[in-house]
């Protein structure tokens, strides 16, 4: 998370917005994500965690610096027949657009089945 980014600084001033620092303990980050009704994330990990809990989410651009580029996002969404769409940071200031994203959110198809297969494949987790 880039605390110097003007959008991040402005969001930090909002009462209804939680900025989640992904460098903390994973359990704490996940707990914070599960408390949210919608997730904007620059990180693929944030989107995957949100999807795994059925929390509507959107990939947002705060800067041109994406570790690993677009490929990882495109690969992730293609696994479920989706398309990787990166939204501009200005979207966070448009309540109607955010509501449209919430309503239009499509949960990962067969999520429970996928989760069960992963747990069976890696039983020591």
mmCIF file of N, CA and C in Angstrom:
data_model
loop_
_atom_site.group_PDB
_atom_site.id
_atom_site.type_symbol
_atom_site.label_atom_id
_atom_site.label_comp_id
_atom_site.label_asym_id
_atom_site.label_seq_id
_atom_site.Cartn_x
_atom_site.Cartn_y
_atom_site.Cartn_z
ATOM 1 N N UNK A 1 0.856 -1.169 0.000
ATOM 2 C CA UNK A 1 0.000 0.000 0.000
ATOM 3 C C UNK A 1 0.900 1.229 0.000
ATOM 4 N N UNK A 2 0.591 2.140 -0.875
ATOM 5 C CA UNK A 2 1.397 3.348 -1.016
ATOM 6 C C UNK A 2 0.751 4.487 -0.235
ATOM 7 N N UNK A 3 1.214 4.682 1.004
ATOM 8 C CA UNK A 3 0.633 5.712 1.865
ATOM 9 C C UNK A 3 0.856 7.119 1.326
ATOM 10 N N UNK A 4 1.785 7.271 0.382
ATOM 11 C CA UNK A 4 2.067 8.584 -0.191
ATOM 12 C C UNK A 4 1.114 8.926 -1.334
ATOM 13 N N UNK A 5 0.402 7.944 -1.843
ATOM 14 C CA UNK A 5 -0.531 8.173 -2.935
ATOM 15 C C UNK A 5 -1.665 9.071 -2.454
ATOM 16 N N UNK A 6 -2.019 10.078 -3.256
ATOM 17 C CA UNK A 6 -3.033 11.043 -2.817
ATOM 18 C C UNK A 6 -4.400 10.397 -2.625
ATOM 19 N N UNK A 7 -4.739 9.394 -3.428
ATOM 20 C CA UNK A 7 -6.018 8.707 -3.250
ATOM 21 C C UNK A 7 -6.013 7.944 -1.935
ATOM 22 N N UNK A 8 -4.922 7.262 -1.629
ATOM 23 C CA UNK A 8 -4.823 6.519 -0.366
ATOM 24 C C UNK A 8 -4.941 7.480 0.811
ATOM 25 N N UNK A 9 -4.252 8.607 0.739
ATOM 26 C CA UNK A 9 -4.336 9.592 1.832
ATOM 27 C C UNK A 9 -5.758 10.124 1.987
ATOM 28 N N UNK A 10 -6.419 10.404 0.880
ATOM 29 C CA UNK A 10 -7.795 10.909 0.943
ATOM 30 C C UNK A 10 -8.742 9.843 1.480
ATOM 31 N N UNK A 11 -8.554 8.597 1.063
ATOM 32 C CA UNK A 11 -9.403 7.517 1.566
ATOM 33 C C UNK A 11 -9.224 7.312 3.061
ATOM 34 N N UNK A 12 -8.004 7.512 3.530
ATOM 35 C CA UNK A 12 -7.724 7.345 4.962
ATOM 36 C C UNK A 12 -8.544 8.315 5.805
ATOM 37 N N UNK A 13 -8.975 9.412 5.208
ATOM 38 C CA UNK A 13 -9.773 10.412 5.930
ATOM 39 C C UNK A 13 -11.260 10.053 5.981
ATOM 40 N N UNK A 14 -11.678 9.077 5.193
ATOM 41 C CA UNK A 14 -13.088 8.692 5.135
ATOM 42 C C UNK A 14 -13.438 7.782 6.306
ATOM 43 N N UNK A 15 -14.559 8.034 6.923
ATOM 44 C CA UNK A 15 -14.978 7.217 8.061
ATOM 45 C C UNK A 15 -15.419 5.817 7.687
ATOM 46 N N UNK A 16 -15.941 5.648 6.474
ATOM 47 C CA UNK A 16 -16.484 4.349 6.079
ATOM 48 C C UNK A 16 -15.468 3.477 5.352
ATOM 49 N N UNK A 17 -14.244 3.927 5.262
ATOM 50 C CA UNK A 17 -13.224 3.218 4.490
ATOM 51 C C UNK A 17 -12.168 2.651 5.427
ATOM 52 N N UNK A 18 -11.841 1.384 5.225
ATOM 53 C CA UNK A 18 -10.764 0.752 5.992
ATOM 54 C C UNK A 18 -9.596 0.519 5.047
ATOM 55 N N UNK A 19 -8.459 1.081 5.370
ATOM 56 C CA UNK A 19 -7.249 0.793 4.602
ATOM 57 C C UNK A 19 -6.579 -0.404 5.255
ATOM 58 N N UNK A 20 -6.383 -1.450 4.493
ATOM 59 C CA UNK A 20 -5.849 -2.696 5.030
ATOM 60 C C UNK A 20 -4.409 -2.849 4.570
ATOM 61 N N UNK A 21 -3.513 -2.874 5.515
ATOM 62 C CA UNK A 21 -2.084 -3.005 5.225
ATOM 63 C C UNK A 21 -1.758 -4.483 5.014
ATOM 64 N N UNK A 22 -1.447 -4.890 3.783
ATOM 65 C CA UNK A 22 -1.205 -6.299 3.501
ATOM 66 C C UNK A 22 0.112 -6.841 4.038
ATOM 67 N N UNK A 23 0.944 -5.977 4.615
ATOM 68 C CA UNK A 23 2.227 -6.456 5.139
ATOM 69 C C UNK A 23 2.094 -7.008 6.561
ATOM 70 N N UNK A 24 0.890 -6.938 7.129
ATOM 71 C CA UNK A 24 0.678 -7.481 8.479
ATOM 72 C C UNK A 24 0.512 -9.001 8.425
ATOM 73 N N UNK A 25 0.276 -9.587 9.570
ATOM 74 C CA UNK A 25 0.054 -11.036 9.641
ATOM 75 C C UNK A 25 -1.133 -11.417 8.752
ATOM 76 N N UNK A 26 -1.003 -12.482 7.954
ATOM 77 C CA UNK A 26 -2.088 -12.870 7.043
ATOM 78 C C UNK A 26 -3.446 -13.039 7.729
ATOM 79 N N UNK A 27 -3.467 -13.648 8.915
ATOM 80 C CA UNK A 27 -4.757 -13.834 9.604
ATOM 81 C C UNK A 27 -5.424 -12.503 9.923
ATOM 82 N N UNK A 28 -4.624 -11.510 10.293
ATOM 83 C CA UNK A 28 -5.172 -10.187 10.603
ATOM 84 C C UNK A 28 -5.702 -9.507 9.343
ATOM 85 N N UNK A 29 -4.959 -9.636 8.258
ATOM 86 C CA UNK A 29 -5.389 -9.050 6.986
ATOM 87 C C UNK A 29 -6.705 -9.696 6.544
ATOM 88 N N UNK A 30 -6.764 -11.021 6.606
ATOM 89 C CA UNK A 30 -7.976 -11.745 6.213
ATOM 90 C C UNK A 30 -9.150 -11.348 7.102
ATOM 91 N N UNK A 31 -8.913 -11.248 8.403
ATOM 92 C CA UNK A 31 -9.986 -10.837 9.323
ATOM 93 C C UNK A 31 -10.517 -9.457 8.949
ATOM 94 N N UNK A 32 -9.625 -8.545 8.615
ATOM 95 C CA UNK A 32 -10.057 -7.200 8.213
ATOM 96 C C UNK A 32 -10.859 -7.243 6.913
ATOM 97 N N UNK A 33 -10.421 -8.041 5.967
ATOM 98 C CA UNK A 33 -11.134 -8.148 4.688
ATOM 99 C C UNK A 33 -12.542 -8.682 4.907
ATOM 100 N N UNK A 34 -12.682 -9.675 5.773
ATOM 101 C CA UNK A 34 -14.006 -10.270 5.988
ATOM 102 C C UNK A 34 -14.975 -9.325 6.687
ATOM 103 N N UNK A 35 -14.473 -8.242 7.252
ATOM 104 C CA UNK A 35 -15.334 -7.239 7.890
ATOM 105 C C UNK A 35 -15.896 -6.234 6.883
ATOM 106 N N UNK A 36 -15.448 -6.303 5.648
ATOM 107 C CA UNK A 36 -15.834 -5.306 4.638
ATOM 108 C C UNK A 36 -17.031 -5.781 3.818
ATOM 109 N N UNK A 37 -17.822 -4.821 3.348
ATOM 110 C CA UNK A 37 -18.941 -5.154 2.466
ATOM 111 C C UNK A 37 -18.544 -5.048 0.999
ATOM 112 N N UNK A 38 -17.418 -4.387 0.724
ATOM 113 C CA UNK A 38 -16.893 -4.271 -0.635
ATOM 114 C C UNK A 38 -15.396 -4.029 -0.529
ATOM 115 N N UNK A 39 -14.645 -4.596 -1.456
ATOM 116 C CA UNK A 39 -13.187 -4.449 -1.455
ATOM 117 C C UNK A 39 -12.727 -3.832 -2.771
ATOM 118 N N UNK A 40 -11.977 -2.738 -2.678
ATOM 119 C CA UNK A 40 -11.186 -2.235 -3.795
ATOM 120 C C UNK A 40 -9.765 -2.657 -3.475
ATOM 121 N N UNK A 41 -9.105 -3.311 -4.416
ATOM 122 C CA UNK A 41 -7.749 -3.772 -4.152
ATOM 123 C C UNK A 41 -6.849 -3.561 -5.357
ATOM 124 N N UNK A 42 -5.623 -3.150 -5.066
ATOM 125 C CA UNK A 42 -4.596 -3.091 -6.102
ATOM 126 C C UNK A 42 -3.872 -4.432 -6.168
ATOM 127 N N UNK A 43 -4.105 -5.251 -5.173
ATOM 128 C CA UNK A 43 -3.403 -6.518 -5.002
ATOM 129 C C UNK A 43 -4.278 -7.695 -5.421
ATOM 130 N N UNK A 44 -3.702 -8.619 -6.174
ATOM 131 C CA UNK A 44 -4.435 -9.828 -6.532
ATOM 132 C C UNK A 44 -4.797 -10.620 -5.285
ATOM 133 N N UNK A 45 -3.903 -10.639 -4.299
ATOM 134 C CA UNK A 45 -4.197 -11.378 -3.070
ATOM 135 C C UNK A 45 -5.461 -10.849 -2.399
ATOM 136 N N UNK A 46 -5.627 -9.534 -2.367
ATOM 137 C CA UNK A 46 -6.825 -8.950 -1.772
ATOM 138 C C UNK A 46 -8.085 -9.381 -2.499
ATOM 139 N N UNK A 47 -8.016 -9.446 -3.814
ATOM 140 C CA UNK A 47 -9.167 -9.863 -4.613
ATOM 141 C C UNK A 47 -9.480 -11.344 -4.407
ATOM 142 N N UNK A 48 -8.443 -12.163 -4.333
ATOM 143 C CA UNK A 48 -8.644 -13.603 -4.124
ATOM 144 C C UNK A 48 -9.275 -13.859 -2.761
ATOM 145 N N UNK A 49 -8.771 -13.193 -1.730
ATOM 146 C CA UNK A 49 -9.350 -13.376 -0.388
ATOM 147 C C UNK A 49 -10.806 -12.924 -0.393
ATOM 148 N N UNK A 50 -11.078 -11.765 -0.983
ATOM 149 C CA UNK A 50 -12.463 -11.283 -1.047
ATOM 150 C C UNK A 50 -13.345 -12.292 -1.782
ATOM 151 N N UNK A 51 -12.889 -12.781 -2.927
ATOM 152 C CA UNK A 51 -13.666 -13.776 -3.671
ATOM 153 C C UNK A 51 -13.901 -15.033 -2.846
ATOM 154 N N UNK A 52 -12.889 -15.461 -2.104
ATOM 155 C CA UNK A 52 -13.020 -16.707 -1.339
ATOM 156 C C UNK A 52 -14.068 -16.599 -0.236
ATOM 157 N N UNK A 53 -14.389 -15.376 0.172
ATOM 158 C CA UNK A 53 -15.432 -15.160 1.175
ATOM 159 C C UNK A 53 -16.708 -14.593 0.553
ATOM 160 N N UNK A 54 -16.757 -14.526 -0.772
ATOM 161 C CA UNK A 54 -17.943 -14.026 -1.456
ATOM 162 C C UNK A 54 -18.178 -12.535 -1.282
ATOM 163 N N UNK A 55 -17.116 -11.792 -1.009
ATOM 164 C CA UNK A 55 -17.230 -10.346 -0.812
ATOM 165 C C UNK A 55 -17.041 -9.658 -2.163
ATOM 166 N N UNK A 56 -18.022 -8.857 -2.592
ATOM 167 C CA UNK A 56 -17.859 -8.139 -3.860
ATOM 168 C C UNK A 56 -16.576 -7.318 -3.853
ATOM 169 N N UNK A 57 -15.918 -7.264 -5.008
ATOM 170 C CA UNK A 57 -14.624 -6.589 -5.074
ATOM 171 C C UNK A 57 -14.334 -6.095 -6.474
ATOM 172 N N UNK A 58 -13.354 -5.211 -6.560
ATOM 173 C CA UNK A 58 -12.920 -4.691 -7.855
ATOM 174 C C UNK A 58 -11.437 -4.370 -7.792
ATOM 175 N N UNK A 59 -10.778 -4.613 -8.904
ATOM 176 C CA UNK A 59 -9.355 -4.308 -9.055
ATOM 177 C C UNK A 59 -9.240 -2.834 -9.409
ATOM 178 N N UNK A 60 -8.471 -2.104 -8.632
ATOM 179 C CA UNK A 60 -8.348 -0.660 -8.813
ATOM 180 C C UNK A 60 -6.901 -0.277 -9.096
ATOM 181 N N UNK A 61 -6.731 0.749 -9.906
ATOM 182 C CA UNK A 61 -5.400 1.258 -10.238
ATOM 183 C C UNK A 61 -5.110 2.493 -9.407
ATOM 184 N N UNK A 62 -4.056 2.443 -8.625
ATOM 185 C CA UNK A 62 -3.598 3.638 -7.914
ATOM 186 C C UNK A 62 -2.332 4.178 -8.549
ATOM 187 N N UNK A 63 -1.601 3.303 -9.203
ATOM 188 C CA UNK A 63 -0.380 3.715 -9.897
ATOM 189 C C UNK A 63 -0.155 2.733 -11.039
ATOM 190 N N UNK A 64 0.809 3.018 -11.866
ATOM 191 C CA UNK A 64 1.139 2.117 -12.958
ATOM 192 C C UNK A 64 2.020 0.968 -12.513
ATOM 193 N N UNK A 65 2.387 0.960 -11.239
ATOM 194 C CA UNK A 65 3.299 -0.068 -10.728
ATOM 195 C C UNK A 65 2.503 -1.285 -10.251
ATOM 196 N N UNK A 66 2.447 -2.297 -11.083
ATOM 197 C CA UNK A 66 1.776 -3.538 -10.711
ATOM 198 C C UNK A 66 2.831 -4.623 -10.716
ATOM 199 N N UNK A 67 3.147 -5.154 -9.551
ATOM 200 C CA UNK A 67 4.113 -6.242 -9.487
ATOM 201 C C UNK A 67 3.610 -7.430 -10.287
ATOM 202 N N UNK A 68 4.373 -7.865 -11.258
ATOM 203 C CA UNK A 68 3.961 -9.001 -12.072
ATOM 204 C C UNK A 68 3.095 -8.617 -13.257
ATOM 205 N N UNK A 69 2.737 -7.352 -13.362
ATOM 206 C CA UNK A 69 1.947 -6.885 -14.497
ATOM 207 C C UNK A 69 0.508 -7.377 -14.475
ATOM 208 N N UNK A 70 -0.160 -7.203 -15.603
ATOM 209 C CA UNK A 70 -1.576 -7.573 -15.736
ATOM 210 C C UNK A 70 -1.771 -9.082 -15.844
ATOM 211 N N UNK A 71 -0.735 -9.788 -16.281
ATOM 212 C CA UNK A 71 -0.896 -11.206 -16.598
ATOM 213 C C UNK A 71 -1.524 -11.989 -15.454
ATOM 214 N N UNK A 72 -1.048 -11.782 -14.238
ATOM 215 C CA UNK A 72 -1.558 -12.584 -13.118
ATOM 216 C C UNK A 72 -3.048 -12.332 -12.887
ATOM 217 N N UNK A 73 -3.502 -11.097 -13.087
ATOM 218 C CA UNK A 73 -4.922 -10.786 -12.934
ATOM 219 C C UNK A 73 -5.728 -11.452 -14.053
ATOM 220 N N UNK A 74 -5.224 -11.340 -15.276
ATOM 221 C CA UNK A 74 -5.899 -11.959 -16.415
ATOM 222 C C UNK A 74 -5.974 -13.472 -16.245
ATOM 223 N N UNK A 75 -4.891 -14.070 -15.758
ATOM 224 C CA UNK A 75 -4.856 -15.512 -15.530
ATOM 225 C C UNK A 75 -5.878 -15.918 -14.473
ATOM 226 N N UNK A 76 -5.923 -15.192 -13.373
ATOM 227 C CA UNK A 76 -6.859 -15.502 -12.286
ATOM 228 C C UNK A 76 -8.300 -15.456 -12.784
ATOM 229 N N UNK A 77 -8.691 -14.359 -13.397
ATOM 230 C CA UNK A 77 -10.076 -14.217 -13.838
ATOM 231 C C UNK A 77 -10.429 -15.192 -14.955
ATOM 232 N N UNK A 78 -9.469 -15.512 -15.815
ATOM 233 C CA UNK A 78 -9.758 -16.438 -16.911
ATOM 234 C C UNK A 78 -10.064 -17.842 -16.391
ATOM 235 N N UNK A 79 -9.547 -18.196 -15.226
ATOM 236 C CA UNK A 79 -9.804 -19.518 -14.646
ATOM 237 C C UNK A 79 -11.286 -19.718 -14.344
ATOM 238 N N UNK A 80 -12.032 -18.613 -14.211
ATOM 239 C CA UNK A 80 -13.459 -18.681 -13.894
ATOM 240 C C UNK A 80 -14.313 -18.138 -15.037
ATOM 241 N N UNK A 81 -13.690 -17.966 -16.202
ATOM 242 C CA UNK A 81 -14.422 -17.462 -17.352
ATOM 243 C C UNK A 81 -14.677 -15.969 -17.306
ATOM 244 N N UNK A 82 -13.954 -15.263 -16.447
ATOM 245 C CA UNK A 82 -14.140 -13.823 -16.316
ATOM 246 C C UNK A 82 -13.091 -13.035 -17.070
ATOM 247 N N UNK A 83 -13.197 -11.737 -16.952
ATOM 248 C CA UNK A 83 -12.264 -10.821 -17.595
ATOM 249 C C UNK A 83 -11.669 -9.909 -16.541
ATOM 250 N N UNK A 84 -10.375 -9.685 -16.606
ATOM 251 C CA UNK A 84 -9.702 -8.786 -15.661
ATOM 252 C C UNK A 84 -9.976 -7.347 -16.072
ATOM 253 N N UNK A 85 -10.733 -6.639 -15.241
ATOM 254 C CA UNK A 85 -11.034 -5.235 -15.502
ATOM 255 C C UNK A 85 -10.430 -4.401 -14.389
ATOM 256 N N UNK A 86 -9.556 -3.499 -14.764
ATOM 257 C CA UNK A 86 -8.939 -2.616 -13.776
ATOM 258 C C UNK A 86 -9.651 -1.269 -13.836
ATOM 259 N N UNK A 87 -10.156 -0.828 -12.687
ATOM 260 C CA UNK A 87 -10.896 0.427 -12.605
ATOM 261 C C UNK A 87 -9.982 1.556 -12.156
ATOM 262 N N UNK A 88 -10.286 2.747 -12.617
ATOM 263 C CA UNK A 88 -9.540 3.935 -12.239
ATOM 264 C C UNK A 88 -9.847 4.295 -10.790
ATOM 265 N N UNK A 89 -8.882 4.863 -10.110
ATOM 266 C CA UNK A 89 -9.040 5.226 -8.700
ATOM 267 C C UNK A 89 -10.183 6.207 -8.474
ATOM 268 N N UNK A 90 -10.521 7.023 -9.460
ATOM 269 C CA UNK A 90 -11.608 7.992 -9.295
ATOM 270 C C UNK A 90 -12.948 7.324 -9.021
ATOM 271 N N UNK A 91 -13.076 6.067 -9.380
ATOM 272 C CA UNK A 91 -14.328 5.347 -9.165
ATOM 273 C C UNK A 91 -14.725 5.313 -7.693
ATOM 274 N N UNK A 92 -13.752 5.292 -6.799
ATOM 275 C CA UNK A 92 -14.071 5.181 -5.371
ATOM 276 C C UNK A 92 -14.885 6.366 -4.869
ATOM 277 N N UNK A 93 -14.886 7.477 -5.591
ATOM 278 C CA UNK A 93 -15.613 8.678 -5.159
ATOM 279 C C UNK A 93 -17.024 8.739 -5.735
ATOM 280 N N UNK A 94 -17.401 7.753 -6.515
ATOM 281 C CA UNK A 94 -18.715 7.744 -7.159
ATOM 282 C C UNK A 94 -19.587 6.662 -6.518
ATOM 283 N N UNK A 95 -20.426 7.037 -5.530
ATOM 284 C CA UNK A 95 -21.230 6.038 -4.810
ATOM 285 C C UNK A 95 -22.127 5.203 -5.726
ATOM 286 N N UNK A 96 -22.679 5.809 -6.762
ATOM 287 C CA UNK A 96 -23.538 5.053 -7.678
ATOM 288 C C UNK A 96 -22.735 3.998 -8.434
ATOM 289 N N UNK A 97 -21.544 4.358 -8.854
ATOM 290 C CA UNK A 97 -20.695 3.398 -9.569
ATOM 291 C C UNK A 97 -20.295 2.247 -8.653
ATOM 292 N N UNK A 98 -20.000 2.565 -7.394
ATOM 293 C CA UNK A 98 -19.644 1.512 -6.431
ATOM 294 C C UNK A 98 -20.841 0.586 -6.213
ATOM 295 N N UNK A 99 -22.034 1.154 -6.072
ATOM 296 C CA UNK A 99 -23.240 0.331 -5.908
ATOM 297 C C UNK A 99 -23.468 -0.546 -7.135
ATOM 298 N N UNK A 100 -23.226 0.005 -8.320
ATOM 299 C CA UNK A 100 -23.355 -0.790 -9.546
ATOM 300 C C UNK A 100 -22.381 -1.966 -9.540
ATOM 301 N N UNK A 101 -21.155 -1.726 -9.077
ATOM 302 C CA UNK A 101 -20.177 -2.816 -8.992
ATOM 303 C C UNK A 101 -20.633 -3.878 -8.003
ATOM 304 N N UNK A 102 -21.172 -3.455 -6.858
ATOM 305 C CA UNK A 102 -21.677 -4.417 -5.866
ATOM 306 C C UNK A 102 -22.784 -5.277 -6.472
ATOM 307 N N UNK A 103 -23.746 -4.615 -7.111
ATOM 308 C CA UNK A 103 -24.878 -5.345 -7.703
ATOM 309 C C UNK A 103 -24.427 -6.256 -8.839
ATOM 310 N N UNK A 104 -23.423 -5.828 -9.582
ATOM 311 C CA UNK A 104 -22.963 -6.605 -10.727
ATOM 312 C C UNK A 104 -21.934 -7.672 -10.398
ATOM 313 N N UNK A 105 -21.552 -7.759 -9.134
ATOM 314 C CA UNK A 105 -20.525 -8.727 -8.738
ATOM 315 C C UNK A 105 -21.012 -10.147 -8.996
ATOM 316 N N UNK A 106 -20.179 -10.929 -9.635
ATOM 317 C CA UNK A 106 -20.475 -12.341 -9.881
ATOM 318 C C UNK A 106 -19.535 -13.171 -9.020
ATOM 319 N N UNK A 107 -20.117 -13.910 -8.113
ATOM 320 C CA UNK A 107 -19.306 -14.776 -7.254
ATOM 321 C C UNK A 107 -18.598 -15.822 -8.108
ATOM 322 N N UNK A 108 -17.500 -16.317 -7.595
ATOM 323 C CA UNK A 108 -16.748 -17.360 -8.300
ATOM 324 C C UNK A 108 -17.646 -18.585 -8.438
ATOM 325 N N UNK A 109 -17.852 -19.057 -9.674
ATOM 326 C CA UNK A 109 -18.689 -20.239 -9.867
ATOM 327 C C UNK A 109 -18.082 -21.453 -9.157
ATOM 328 N N UNK A 110 -18.927 -22.250 -8.546
ATOM 329 C CA UNK A 110 -18.497 -23.487 -7.882
ATOM 330 C C UNK A 110 -17.449 -23.238 -6.805
ATOM 331 N N UNK A 111 -17.551 -22.126 -6.110
ATOM 332 C CA UNK A 111 -16.539 -21.755 -5.115
ATOM 333 C C UNK A 111 -16.349 -22.839 -4.059
ATOM 334 N N UNK A 112 -17.428 -23.336 -3.487
ATOM 335 C CA UNK A 112 -17.310 -24.347 -2.423
ATOM 336 C C UNK A 112 -16.624 -25.610 -2.938
ATOM 337 N N UNK A 113 -16.949 -25.993 -4.151
ATOM 338 C CA UNK A 113 -16.310 -27.177 -4.740
ATOM 339 C C UNK A 113 -14.811 -26.947 -4.927
ATOM 340 N N UNK A 114 -14.445 -25.780 -5.425
ATOM 341 C CA UNK A 114 -13.032 -25.446 -5.619
ATOM 342 C C UNK A 114 -12.304 -25.443 -4.280
ATOM 343 N N UNK A 115 -12.920 -24.846 -3.269
ATOM 344 C CA UNK A 115 -12.303 -24.808 -1.942
ATOM 345 C C UNK A 115 -12.123 -26.213 -1.384
ATOM 346 N N UNK A 116 -13.120 -27.065 -1.550
ATOM 347 C CA UNK A 116 -13.019 -28.446 -1.058
ATOM 348 C C UNK A 116 -11.893 -29.200 -1.749
ATOM 349 N N UNK A 117 -11.764 -29.012 -3.059
ATOM 350 C CA UNK A 117 -10.684 -29.685 -3.797
ATOM 351 C C UNK A 117 -9.321 -29.200 -3.332
ATOM 352 N N UNK A 118 -9.193 -27.906 -3.082
ATOM 353 C CA UNK A 118 -7.915 -27.377 -2.590
ATOM 354 C C UNK A 118 -7.572 -27.954 -1.220
ATOM 355 N N UNK A 119 -8.556 -28.019 -0.345
ATOM 356 C CA UNK A 119 -8.318 -28.561 1.001
ATOM 357 C C UNK A 119 -7.917 -30.030 0.916
ATOM 358 N N UNK A 120 -8.568 -30.791 0.041
ATOM 359 C CA UNK A 120 -8.195 -32.205 -0.124
ATOM 360 C C UNK A 120 -6.794 -32.343 -0.712
ATOM 361 N N UNK A 121 -6.421 -31.441 -1.609
ATOM 362 C CA UNK A 121 -5.108 -31.515 -2.253
ATOM 363 C C UNK A 121 -3.981 -31.117 -1.312
ATOM 364 N N UNK A 122 -4.296 -30.264 -0.347
ATOM 365 C CA UNK A 122 -3.280 -29.781 0.600
ATOM 366 C C UNK A 122 -3.834 -29.960 2.017
ATOM 367 N N UNK A 123 -3.936 -31.199 2.478
ATOM 368 C CA UNK A 123 -4.598 -31.462 3.757
ATOM 369 C C UNK A 123 -3.846 -30.955 4.986
ATOM 370 N N UNK A 124 -2.576 -30.646 4.849
ATOM 371 C CA UNK A 124 -1.793 -30.218 6.010
ATOM 372 C C UNK A 124 -1.996 -28.752 6.346
ATOM 373 N N UNK A 125 -2.777 -28.015 5.579
ATOM 374 C CA UNK A 125 -3.012 -26.593 5.885
ATOM 375 C C UNK A 125 -3.910 -26.426 7.084
#
